[in-house]
Structures are given as C-alpha cells and as structure tokens.
Amino acid sequence: MQVVETVAEVRRIRRAAPGSWGLAPTMGFLHAGHVSLVERARAENDHVGVSIFVNPTQFAPTEDLAAYPRDLARDLDLLARAGVDLVWTPPVDEVYPPGYQTYVTVEEVTRMLEGAARPTHFRGVTTVVARLFNVFQPDRAYFGQKDAQQAIVIRQMVRDLNFPLELVVCPIVREADGLALSSRNVYLTPEQRAAAPVLHRSLCAARDAWQAGEHDGERLRGIMAAVLATEPLAHPDYVSAADPNTLVELGDASLGVLLSMAVRVGKARLIDNMLLGRVVD
Ligand code: AMP
C-alpha cells in the first residue's frame, strides 16, 4: 500500500497502474462503515484508492473541525489489512493552495435537510469530491447511504458535470443495537451512547407503520418525532419523510420515501436514515 501526500504522486501511481480504479473518499478515524466501502471497491475494481482528508470547507466556523477525531496510524493499518493500494493523505494546502478560488455548487437538492441546517456544507463537499475525482480519475466511487443527502448531491454533480465514473452507494453499517457507525460517535458519553439508538428505533417505527399501510408523510414524521421524544437526551434538528430523489417533503409517501433525521445528543449531531420502497436511480 502506497501512502502519499501530493497530487503529483497520486497521478503518477494512478497512471502507472492500468485496470479499473475504485475510490472511497473519507475523513479518516475509520470504522467498519468505511471498511465496507473499501471491501466493495476491492471486489469490483483492480485497484482501490482511499483519501483521508478532513475537509475544512465543509465545516462551518462554529462546527467541530479542530476537534474532529484523527488517528492516521490506526487508519493506515486498517486500510493495509483491507487490501487498499493507494492512500492520499493531503495536507490542507495541497488541496487548497494559497489563492485557491474555485468552488462547485449543486443547487436544489442542497437546500433542505442537512443543507438547511449547514448552509455551506455541501459546497465544501462537492468542491472537494470534484477535486478527488479529477486527481484519482476513478472508474467507480464509493459512498455510504449513511449520508443519504450527500449521495444524492454527488449523484447530481456527477450527472451535471459528466464525470466519467459510476457512483456506488453502500448500505449503512450499524452497531448491534442499531446505532449507525460514525466517527463522531466518540463524542458520546456512556449515557449518551445508551440513548443514541433511539434514532434507529424511530426509523424502524416509521418503517413498520409504512409497511402496515401508513403512507401519509406527515404522520410518518409524527411517528419518528414521537419515538425521539421518549429520549430526554435526544434533541432533534429535523425529522423528514421526503421524496428519495428530490428530497421534497412528501404528503403521499405510498411510492417510496427517504426517512431521515438529524438529532443532537450531547456534543454529537447524529444523522440516520432509511430508504423505503422505490429504489433511488
Ligand atoms: P466520513 O469519513 O464520515 O466522511 O465518511 C466517508 C464515507 O463513509 C461516506 O461516504 C460515508 O457515507 C461513509 N460512511 C460513514 N459511516 C458509514 C456507515 N455507518 N455505513 C456505511 N457507510 C458509512
């Protein structure tokens, strides 16, 4: 496994290794969710690249950029064992050199949910992911359903800018009690950690209702909110039952629905979701 910092080295290694490349972009502090992306990439490509970059442009000044957990030695050990060929760990000024001034903005699907709560977030995500695509030139790029809106935004960017790659969205990996794996789960105290599975429980309650024929969006949002309200440590930012393609809140959810939520538990802002019915194209 080669670990490099510069764009020039990534390009050289990429060019020297013909065959298909899969790329999994990450912010490090890796867990089994990230490993699932790598394993899928390994199975579908000749070579696998991973980027580890805590991207400052996707954090607002009030957010946890400085505190974001990091452990590069452990990450590299995990990636080597997962069979990764190339890891890019750029310093910030390799991605954003002095004088940098180009940004990629996706419009409609960035406005709601995470975009409403974090207005500059997706501009940072699409900008860095476009850069990663240009540097690695992967044949396939692997993202997690955990960040459902991110996957939709990137799919839109890939279409709109004709990136010649296939976007692969991988299922959410969860703890045994339902909590979606996240690097930010380390922010939770033991008491908060015990409260956190309430997100998954509320999604399951709405899923069960949907499967039993409750297809009214407002009532599905109400079911999720009611379960979250049983946990005093959980403070919801939003609860959504939206169209899985446009992310517009649904009245009639009979064809399919993306249930999603952001919930503050202590210092952590946890997100989770479940896709029902119609598969996102
Ligand atoms: P991050 O390092 O948090 O930016 O995540 C990097 C990639 O891993 C993103 O595409 C995430 O959606 C994906 N990911 C994060 N957590 C999970 C999880 N629990 N299951 C599946 N994919 C995940």
Short mmCIF file of C-alpha atoms and ligand atoms in Angstrom, two decimals:
data_model
loop_
_atom_site.label_atom_id
_atom_site.label_comp_id
_atom_site.label_asym_id
_atom_site.label_seq_id
_atom_site.Cartn_x
_atom_site.Cartn_y
_atom_site.Cartn_z
CA MET A 1 0.00 0.00 0.00
CA GLN A 2 1.41 3.36 -1.01
CA VAL A 3 0.66 6.38 1.17
CA VAL A 4 1.27 9.75 -0.48
CA GLU A 5 0.56 13.42 0.16
CA THR A 6 0.84 15.18 -3.21
CA VAL A 7 -1.45 15.34 -6.25
CA ALA A 8 1.55 14.58 -8.47
CA GLU A 9 2.25 11.29 -6.66
CA VAL A 10 -1.40 10.16 -6.86
CA ARG A 11 -1.43 10.91 -10.60
CA ARG A 12 1.86 9.08 -11.19
CA ILE A 13 0.70 5.94 -9.33
CA ARG A 14 -2.73 6.06 -11.00
CA ARG A 15 -1.16 6.27 -14.48
CA ALA A 16 1.37 3.51 -13.76
CA ALA A 17 -1.38 1.03 -12.77
CA PRO A 18 -3.70 0.21 -15.66
CA GLY A 19 -7.00 -1.52 -14.96
CA SER A 20 -10.01 -0.18 -13.10
CA TRP A 21 -9.77 2.01 -10.01
CA GLY A 22 -12.30 2.36 -7.19
CA LEU A 23 -12.12 5.36 -4.86
CA ALA A 24 -13.56 5.73 -1.36
CA PRO A 25 -13.26 9.29 -0.03
CA THR A 26 -13.13 9.58 3.79
CA MET A 27 -12.31 11.98 6.59
CA GLY A 28 -10.41 9.28 8.50
CA PHE A 29 -10.93 7.87 12.00
CA LEU A 30 -12.11 4.84 10.12
CA HIS A 31 -14.63 2.24 11.24
CA ALA A 32 -16.42 -0.77 9.78
CA GLY A 33 -18.66 1.51 7.67
CA HIS A 34 -15.61 2.85 5.80
CA VAL A 35 -14.18 -0.67 5.54
CA SER A 36 -17.43 -1.83 3.88
CA LEU A 37 -16.87 0.76 1.12
CA VAL A 38 -13.28 -0.43 0.66
CA GLU A 39 -14.34 -4.08 0.51
CA ARG A 40 -16.97 -3.33 -2.12
CA ALA A 41 -14.39 -1.34 -4.11
CA ARG A 42 -11.89 -4.18 -3.76
CA ALA A 43 -14.44 -6.66 -5.12
CA GLU A 44 -15.37 -4.51 -8.13
CA ASN A 45 -12.04 -2.99 -9.25
CA ASP A 46 -8.44 -3.90 -9.97
CA HIS A 47 -7.12 -1.15 -7.68
CA VAL A 48 -8.51 0.70 -4.69
CA GLY A 49 -7.70 4.23 -3.62
CA VAL A 50 -8.77 5.91 -0.37
CA SER A 51 -8.45 9.56 0.55
CA ILE A 52 -8.20 10.70 4.14
CA PHE A 53 -8.85 14.41 4.37
CA VAL A 54 -10.75 16.39 6.98
CA ASN A 55 -12.05 18.93 4.51
CA PRO A 56 -12.18 22.41 6.13
CA THR A 57 -14.57 23.89 3.54
CA GLN A 58 -17.41 21.57 4.58
CA PHE A 59 -17.28 22.71 8.22
CA ALA A 60 -18.88 25.97 9.33
CA PRO A 61 -16.75 28.12 11.69
CA THR A 62 -18.98 27.01 14.60
CA GLU A 63 -18.54 23.30 13.85
CA ASP A 64 -16.10 20.64 15.06
CA LEU A 65 -13.23 20.94 12.52
CA ALA A 66 -10.49 21.31 15.15
CA ALA A 67 -11.98 18.62 17.39
CA TYR A 68 -12.72 16.13 14.58
CA PRO A 69 -11.17 12.80 15.71
CA ARG A 70 -7.99 11.68 13.95
CA ASP A 71 -5.76 8.58 14.16
CA LEU A 72 -3.76 8.20 10.96
CA ALA A 73 -1.59 5.30 12.16
CA ARG A 74 -4.64 3.22 13.05
CA ASP A 75 -6.40 4.19 9.78
CA LEU A 76 -3.43 3.13 7.67
CA ASP A 77 -3.16 -0.18 9.49
CA LEU A 78 -6.86 -0.85 8.83
CA LEU A 79 -6.59 0.10 5.15
CA ALA A 80 -3.47 -2.02 4.60
CA ARG A 81 -5.30 -5.03 6.04
CA ALA A 82 -8.32 -4.26 3.82
CA GLY A 83 -6.11 -4.50 0.72
CA VAL A 84 -6.03 -0.84 -0.34
CA ASP A 85 -3.42 0.08 -2.97
CA LEU A 86 -3.13 3.83 -2.58
CA VAL A 87 -3.96 6.25 0.23
CA TRP A 88 -3.91 10.01 -0.30
CA THR A 89 -3.44 11.99 2.91
CA PRO A 90 -3.01 15.53 1.60
CA PRO A 91 -2.14 18.44 3.84
CA VAL A 92 -4.73 21.24 3.62
CA ASP A 93 -2.58 23.43 1.34
CA GLU A 94 -2.17 20.59 -1.17
CA VAL A 95 -5.96 20.63 -1.71
CA TYR A 96 -6.42 24.38 -1.17
CA PRO A 97 -3.17 26.10 -2.14
CA PRO A 98 -2.83 29.84 -1.49
CA GLY A 99 -5.01 31.71 -3.98
CA TYR A 100 -7.49 28.85 -4.39
CA GLN A 101 -10.86 30.23 -5.59
CA THR A 102 -12.90 27.62 -7.45
CA TYR A 103 -16.00 26.02 -5.89
CA VAL A 104 -18.61 23.58 -7.16
CA THR A 105 -22.22 24.26 -6.14
CA VAL A 106 -25.19 21.95 -6.65
CA GLU A 107 -28.41 23.90 -6.26
CA GLU A 108 -31.84 22.45 -5.42
CA VAL A 109 -31.03 19.21 -3.59
CA THR A 110 -28.59 21.01 -1.27
CA ARG A 111 -31.17 23.44 0.11
CA MET A 112 -33.12 21.25 2.54
CA LEU A 113 -32.31 18.91 5.45
CA GLU A 114 -28.53 18.96 6.06
CA GLY A 115 -28.19 21.92 3.69
CA ALA A 116 -30.74 23.96 5.66
CA ALA A 117 -29.02 23.15 8.95
CA ARG A 118 -25.49 23.57 7.50
CA PRO A 119 -25.75 26.13 4.65
CA THR A 120 -22.09 25.98 3.48
CA HIS A 121 -21.63 22.24 3.99
CA PHE A 122 -22.44 20.79 0.56
CA ARG A 123 -20.48 23.43 -1.32
CA GLY A 124 -17.44 22.16 0.57
CA VAL A 125 -18.34 18.52 -0.08
CA THR A 126 -18.92 18.89 -3.83
CA THR A 127 -15.82 21.02 -4.25
CA VAL A 128 -13.54 18.51 -2.55
CA VAL A 129 -15.17 15.48 -4.18
CA ALA A 130 -14.83 17.08 -7.63
CA ARG A 131 -11.13 17.59 -6.85
CA LEU A 132 -10.78 13.98 -5.70
CA PHE A 133 -12.43 12.75 -8.89
CA ASN A 134 -10.08 14.86 -11.01
CA VAL A 135 -6.99 13.71 -9.15
CA PHE A 136 -7.78 9.96 -8.89
CA GLN A 137 -9.90 9.65 -12.04
CA PRO A 138 -11.65 6.59 -10.59
CA ASP A 139 -13.86 4.28 -12.62
CA ARG A 140 -16.12 3.85 -9.59
CA ALA A 141 -16.58 5.98 -6.49
CA TYR A 142 -17.95 4.54 -3.24
CA PHE A 143 -20.12 6.47 -0.80
CA GLY A 144 -22.28 5.43 2.15
CA GLN A 145 -26.07 5.58 2.36
CA LYS A 146 -25.39 6.85 5.91
CA ASP A 147 -25.01 10.31 4.33
CA ALA A 148 -28.09 9.97 2.14
CA GLN A 149 -28.32 13.58 1.00
CA GLN A 150 -24.59 13.66 0.26
CA ALA A 151 -25.02 10.68 -2.06
CA ILE A 152 -27.91 12.44 -3.85
CA VAL A 153 -25.94 15.68 -4.19
CA ILE A 154 -22.89 13.89 -5.57
CA ARG A 155 -25.04 11.89 -7.98
CA GLN A 156 -26.43 15.18 -9.27
CA MET A 157 -22.92 16.63 -9.65
CA VAL A 158 -21.66 13.52 -11.46
CA ARG A 159 -24.55 13.78 -13.91
CA ASP A 160 -24.37 17.52 -14.40
CA LEU A 161 -20.59 17.69 -14.87
CA ASN A 162 -20.31 14.40 -16.82
CA PHE A 163 -17.77 12.78 -14.53
CA PRO A 164 -16.96 9.52 -16.31
CA LEU A 165 -17.48 7.23 -13.36
CA GLU A 166 -20.06 5.02 -11.67
CA LEU A 167 -21.32 6.11 -8.28
CA VAL A 168 -21.85 3.20 -5.88
CA VAL A 169 -23.86 3.83 -2.71
CA CYS A 170 -23.28 1.22 0.01
CA PRO A 171 -25.66 0.21 2.84
CA ILE A 172 -25.43 1.69 6.34
CA VAL A 173 -23.30 -0.36 8.74
CA ARG A 174 -24.74 -0.35 12.28
CA GLU A 175 -23.79 -1.40 15.79
CA ALA A 176 -25.69 -4.39 17.20
CA ASP A 177 -28.15 -2.02 18.92
CA GLY A 178 -28.91 -0.15 15.68
CA LEU A 179 -26.71 2.92 16.08
CA ALA A 180 -25.19 3.80 12.68
CA LEU A 181 -21.39 3.75 12.85
CA SER A 182 -19.90 7.23 12.71
CA SER A 183 -16.53 8.75 13.54
CA ARG A 184 -18.45 11.29 15.63
CA ASN A 185 -19.87 8.58 17.94
CA VAL A 186 -16.67 9.02 20.03
CA TYR A 187 -18.14 12.33 21.22
CA LEU A 188 -20.83 10.41 23.14
CA THR A 189 -20.52 9.80 26.88
CA PRO A 190 -21.62 6.30 28.02
CA GLU A 191 -25.03 7.70 28.99
CA GLN A 192 -25.46 9.46 25.63
CA ARG A 193 -24.25 6.34 23.81
CA ALA A 194 -27.00 4.36 25.55
CA ALA A 195 -29.56 6.94 24.35
CA ALA A 196 -28.33 7.13 20.73
CA PRO A 197 -30.09 4.02 19.32
CA VAL A 198 -33.34 5.99 19.62
CA LEU A 199 -32.67 7.30 16.09
CA HIS A 200 -32.77 3.81 14.64
CA ARG A 201 -35.76 2.86 16.79
CA SER A 202 -37.71 5.83 15.47
CA LEU A 203 -36.84 4.94 11.87
CA CYS A 204 -37.94 1.34 12.50
CA ALA A 205 -41.24 2.52 13.97
CA ALA A 206 -41.97 4.61 10.86
CA ARG A 207 -40.86 1.76 8.60
CA ASP A 208 -43.17 -0.67 10.38
CA ALA A 209 -46.05 1.79 10.03
CA TRP A 210 -45.26 2.35 6.33
CA GLN A 211 -45.17 -1.40 5.72
CA ALA A 212 -48.52 -1.71 7.51
CA GLY A 213 -50.01 0.85 5.08
CA GLU A 214 -49.39 4.23 6.73
CA HIS A 215 -48.31 6.27 3.71
CA ASP A 216 -49.09 9.78 4.96
CA GLY A 217 -45.82 11.76 5.15
CA GLU A 218 -46.96 13.99 7.98
CA ARG A 219 -48.00 11.02 10.10
CA LEU A 220 -44.70 9.20 9.37
CA ARG A 221 -42.79 12.30 10.55
CA GLY A 222 -45.04 12.33 13.63
CA ILE A 223 -44.25 8.68 14.42
CA MET A 224 -40.49 9.35 14.28
CA ALA A 225 -40.78 12.53 16.35
CA ALA A 226 -42.88 10.72 18.97
CA VAL A 227 -40.26 7.97 19.44
CA LEU A 228 -37.44 10.56 19.63
CA ALA A 229 -39.45 12.46 22.26
CA THR A 230 -39.27 9.43 24.58
CA GLU A 231 -35.50 10.02 24.96
CA PRO A 232 -34.73 13.15 27.01
CA LEU A 233 -31.09 13.26 25.82
CA ALA A 234 -32.17 13.40 22.14
CA HIS A 235 -32.76 16.88 20.64
CA PRO A 236 -33.97 16.65 17.01
CA ASP A 237 -32.77 19.20 14.42
CA TYR A 238 -35.17 17.83 11.81
CA VAL A 239 -37.27 14.76 11.05
CA SER A 240 -38.07 14.13 7.41
CA ALA A 241 -40.14 11.87 5.17
CA ALA A 242 -39.04 13.03 1.73
CA ASP A 243 -39.03 12.06 -1.92
CA PRO A 244 -35.90 9.85 -2.32
CA ASN A 245 -34.84 11.71 -5.49
CA THR A 246 -35.80 15.35 -4.95
CA LEU A 247 -35.76 15.42 -1.11
CA VAL A 248 -39.01 17.41 -1.13
CA GLU A 249 -41.15 16.56 1.93
CA LEU A 250 -43.93 14.17 0.97
CA GLY A 251 -47.63 14.26 1.70
CA ASP A 252 -48.26 10.94 -0.05
CA ALA A 253 -45.38 8.51 0.62
CA SER A 254 -47.00 5.48 -0.99
CA LEU A 255 -44.46 5.11 -3.83
CA GLY A 256 -41.39 5.30 -1.64
CA VAL A 257 -39.81 7.55 0.93
CA LEU A 258 -36.48 8.53 2.42
CA LEU A 259 -36.96 8.76 6.19
CA SER A 260 -34.15 10.82 7.71
CA MET A 261 -33.24 12.84 10.76
CA ALA A 262 -30.54 14.82 12.50
CA VAL A 263 -30.54 14.65 16.27
CA ARG A 264 -28.25 16.30 18.81
CA VAL A 265 -27.16 14.01 21.61
CA GLY A 266 -24.70 15.83 23.87
CA LYS A 267 -21.91 17.30 21.71
CA ALA A 268 -22.66 14.95 18.81
CA ARG A 269 -25.02 15.73 15.97
CA LEU A 270 -26.13 12.31 14.76
CA ILE A 271 -27.76 11.62 11.41
CA ASP A 272 -29.52 8.48 10.25
CA ASN A 273 -31.95 7.41 7.56
CA MET A 274 -33.88 4.58 5.95
CA LEU A 275 -34.99 4.23 2.35
CA LEU A 276 -38.36 2.55 1.77
CA GLY A 277 -39.98 1.41 -1.43
CA ARG A 278 -38.75 2.80 -4.71
CA VAL A 279 -35.00 2.46 -5.17
CA VAL A 280 -33.11 5.69 -5.93
CA ASP A 281 -31.90 5.67 -9.54
P1 AMP B 1 -16.76 10.25 6.51
O1 AMP B 1 -15.37 9.80 6.84
O2 AMP B 1 -17.65 10.33 7.71
O3 AMP B 1 -16.79 11.48 5.64
O4 AMP B 1 -17.41 9.10 5.64
C1 AMP B 1 -16.78 8.66 4.46
C2 AMP B 1 -17.72 7.77 3.70
O5 AMP B 1 -18.08 6.65 4.51
C3 AMP B 1 -19.02 8.48 3.32
O6 AMP B 1 -19.40 8.09 2.01
C4 AMP B 1 -19.99 7.95 4.35
O7 AMP B 1 -21.34 7.94 3.89
C5 AMP B 1 -19.48 6.53 4.54
N1 AMP B 1 -19.94 6.03 5.85
C6 AMP B 1 -19.81 6.65 7.05
N2 AMP B 1 -20.41 5.94 8.02
C7 AMP B 1 -20.95 4.85 7.42
C8 AMP B 1 -21.72 3.73 7.87
N3 AMP B 1 -22.06 3.59 9.15
N4 AMP B 1 -22.11 2.82 6.96
C9 AMP B 1 -21.78 2.95 5.65
N5 AMP B 1 -21.05 3.98 5.16
C10 AMP B 1 -20.64 4.91 6.02
#
